[in-house]
PDB file of C-alpha atoms in Angstrom:
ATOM      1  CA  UNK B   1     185.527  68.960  -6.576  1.00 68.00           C
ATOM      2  CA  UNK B   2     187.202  69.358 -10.093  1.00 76.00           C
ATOM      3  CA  UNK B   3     184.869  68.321 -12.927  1.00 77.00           C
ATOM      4  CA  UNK B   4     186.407  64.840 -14.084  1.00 83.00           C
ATOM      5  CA  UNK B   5     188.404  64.888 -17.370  1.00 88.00           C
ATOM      6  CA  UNK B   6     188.297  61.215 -19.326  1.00 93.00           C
ATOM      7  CA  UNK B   7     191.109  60.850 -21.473  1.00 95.00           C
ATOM      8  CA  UNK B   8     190.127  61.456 -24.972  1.00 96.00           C
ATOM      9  CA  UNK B   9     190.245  57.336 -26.271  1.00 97.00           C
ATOM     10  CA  UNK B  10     188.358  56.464 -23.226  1.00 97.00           C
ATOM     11  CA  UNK B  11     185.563  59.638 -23.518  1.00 97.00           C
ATOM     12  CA  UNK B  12     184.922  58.121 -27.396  1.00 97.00           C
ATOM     13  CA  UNK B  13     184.837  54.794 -26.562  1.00 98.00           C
ATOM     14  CA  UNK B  14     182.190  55.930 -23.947  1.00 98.00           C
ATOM     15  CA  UNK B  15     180.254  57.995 -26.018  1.00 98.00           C
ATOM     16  CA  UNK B  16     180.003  55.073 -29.296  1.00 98.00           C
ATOM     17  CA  UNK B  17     178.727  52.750 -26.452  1.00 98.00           C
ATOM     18  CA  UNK B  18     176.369  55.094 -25.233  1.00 98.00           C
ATOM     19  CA  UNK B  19     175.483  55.562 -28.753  1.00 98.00           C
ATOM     20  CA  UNK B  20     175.031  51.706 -28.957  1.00 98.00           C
ATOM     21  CA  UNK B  21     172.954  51.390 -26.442  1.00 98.00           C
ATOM     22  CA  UNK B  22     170.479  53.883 -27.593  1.00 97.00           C
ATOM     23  CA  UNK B  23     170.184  52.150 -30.579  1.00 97.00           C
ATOM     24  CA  UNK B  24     170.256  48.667 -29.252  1.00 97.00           C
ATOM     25  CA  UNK B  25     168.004  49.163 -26.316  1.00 97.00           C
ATOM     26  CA  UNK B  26     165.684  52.265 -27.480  1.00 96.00           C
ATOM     27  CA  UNK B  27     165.462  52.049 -31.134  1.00 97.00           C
ATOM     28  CA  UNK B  28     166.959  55.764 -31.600  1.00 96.00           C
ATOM     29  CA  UNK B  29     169.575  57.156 -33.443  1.00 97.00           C
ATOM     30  CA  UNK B  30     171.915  59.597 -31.527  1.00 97.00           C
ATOM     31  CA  UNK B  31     174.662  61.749 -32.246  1.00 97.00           C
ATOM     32  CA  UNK B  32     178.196  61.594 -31.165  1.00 97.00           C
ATOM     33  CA  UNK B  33     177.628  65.354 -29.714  1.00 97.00           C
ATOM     34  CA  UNK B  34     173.759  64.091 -27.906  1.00 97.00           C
ATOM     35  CA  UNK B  35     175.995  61.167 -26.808  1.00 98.00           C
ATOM     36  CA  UNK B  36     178.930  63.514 -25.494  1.00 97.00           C
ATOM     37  CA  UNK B  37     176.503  65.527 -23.575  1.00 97.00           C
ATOM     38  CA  UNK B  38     174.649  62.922 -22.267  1.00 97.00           C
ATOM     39  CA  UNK B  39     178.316  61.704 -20.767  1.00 97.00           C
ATOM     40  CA  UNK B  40     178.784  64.714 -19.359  1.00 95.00           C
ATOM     41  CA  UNK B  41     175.442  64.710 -17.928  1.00 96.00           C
ATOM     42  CA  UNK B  42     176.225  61.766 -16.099  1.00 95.00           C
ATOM     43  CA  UNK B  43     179.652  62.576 -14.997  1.00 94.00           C
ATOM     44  CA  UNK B  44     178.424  65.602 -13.448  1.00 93.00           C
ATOM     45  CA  UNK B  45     175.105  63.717 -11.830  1.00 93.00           C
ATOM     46  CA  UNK B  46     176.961  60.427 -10.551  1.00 93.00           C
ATOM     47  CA  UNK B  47     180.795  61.851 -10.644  1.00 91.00           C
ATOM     48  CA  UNK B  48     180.864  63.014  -7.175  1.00 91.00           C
ATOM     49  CA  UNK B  49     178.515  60.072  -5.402  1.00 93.00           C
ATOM     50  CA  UNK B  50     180.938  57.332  -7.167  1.00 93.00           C
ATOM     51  CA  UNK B  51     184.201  59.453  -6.587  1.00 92.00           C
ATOM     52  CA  UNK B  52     183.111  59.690  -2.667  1.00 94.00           C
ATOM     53  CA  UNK B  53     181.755  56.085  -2.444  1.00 96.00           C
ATOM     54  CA  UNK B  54     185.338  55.131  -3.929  1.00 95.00           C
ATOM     55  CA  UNK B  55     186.929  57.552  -0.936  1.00 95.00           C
ATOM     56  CA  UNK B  56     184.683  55.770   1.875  1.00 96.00           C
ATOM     57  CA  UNK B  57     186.091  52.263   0.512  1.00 97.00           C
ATOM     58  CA  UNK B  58     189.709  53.895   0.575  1.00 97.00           C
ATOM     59  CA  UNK B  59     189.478  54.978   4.318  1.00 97.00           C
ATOM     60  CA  UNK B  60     188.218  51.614   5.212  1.00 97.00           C
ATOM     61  CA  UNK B  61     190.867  49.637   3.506  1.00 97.00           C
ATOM     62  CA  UNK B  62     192.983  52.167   5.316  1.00 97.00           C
ATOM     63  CA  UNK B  63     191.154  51.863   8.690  1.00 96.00           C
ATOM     64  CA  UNK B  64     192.214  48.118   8.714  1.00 95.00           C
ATOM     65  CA  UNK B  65     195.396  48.212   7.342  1.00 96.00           C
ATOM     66  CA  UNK B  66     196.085  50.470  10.007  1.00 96.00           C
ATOM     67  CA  UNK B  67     194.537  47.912  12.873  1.00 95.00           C
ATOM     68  CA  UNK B  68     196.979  44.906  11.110  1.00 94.00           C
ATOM     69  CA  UNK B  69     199.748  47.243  11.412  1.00 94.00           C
ATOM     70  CA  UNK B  70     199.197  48.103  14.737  1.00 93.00           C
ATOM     71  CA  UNK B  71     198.674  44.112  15.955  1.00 92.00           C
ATOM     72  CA  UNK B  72     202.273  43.663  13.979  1.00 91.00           C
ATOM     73  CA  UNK B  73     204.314  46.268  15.912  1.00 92.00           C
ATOM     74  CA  UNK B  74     202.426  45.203  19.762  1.00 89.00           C
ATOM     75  CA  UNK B  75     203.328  41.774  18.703  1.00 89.00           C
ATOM     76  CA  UNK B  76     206.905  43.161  18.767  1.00 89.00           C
ATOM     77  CA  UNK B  77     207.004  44.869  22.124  1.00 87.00           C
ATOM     78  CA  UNK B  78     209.181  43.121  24.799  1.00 84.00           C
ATOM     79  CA  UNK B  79     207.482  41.431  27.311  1.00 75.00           C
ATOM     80  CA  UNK B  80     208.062  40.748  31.174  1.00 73.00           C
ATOM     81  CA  UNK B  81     208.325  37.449  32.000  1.00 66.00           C
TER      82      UNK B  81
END
């Protein structure tokens, strides 16, 4: 797996929140680069368990979209009467 690229609005707005919560939560002051790396830390830690928890929800949504679609096209077969 590719190591996961944030867009640059969205990695900042990360890192002042992680920033935040240091300071709201821990009492510490933390710089934007101990607050970068910490993101990264993360991303690379939890990246690929989320990313392949978010692929097992795919297939299943897949899975029964698949089973509905099948139901819809038997449902059209002719019968014998």
């Amino acid at each position: 797996m590719k190591p996961i690229k944030l867009p640059k609005e969205q990695r900042e707005l990360i890192t002042e929140n992680i920033r935040a919560y240091f300071e709201a939560e821990r009492g510490e002051t933390i710089g934007h680069l101990a607050a970068d790396n910490l993101l990264e830390f993360f991303l690379a830690e939890l990246g690929p368990a989320i990313y392949n928890g978010a692929l097992s929800d795919c297939r299943t949504l897949v899975g029964q979209r698949m089973q509905a679609l099948e139901e819809d096209i038997y449902a059209l077969e002719w019968k014998k009467r």
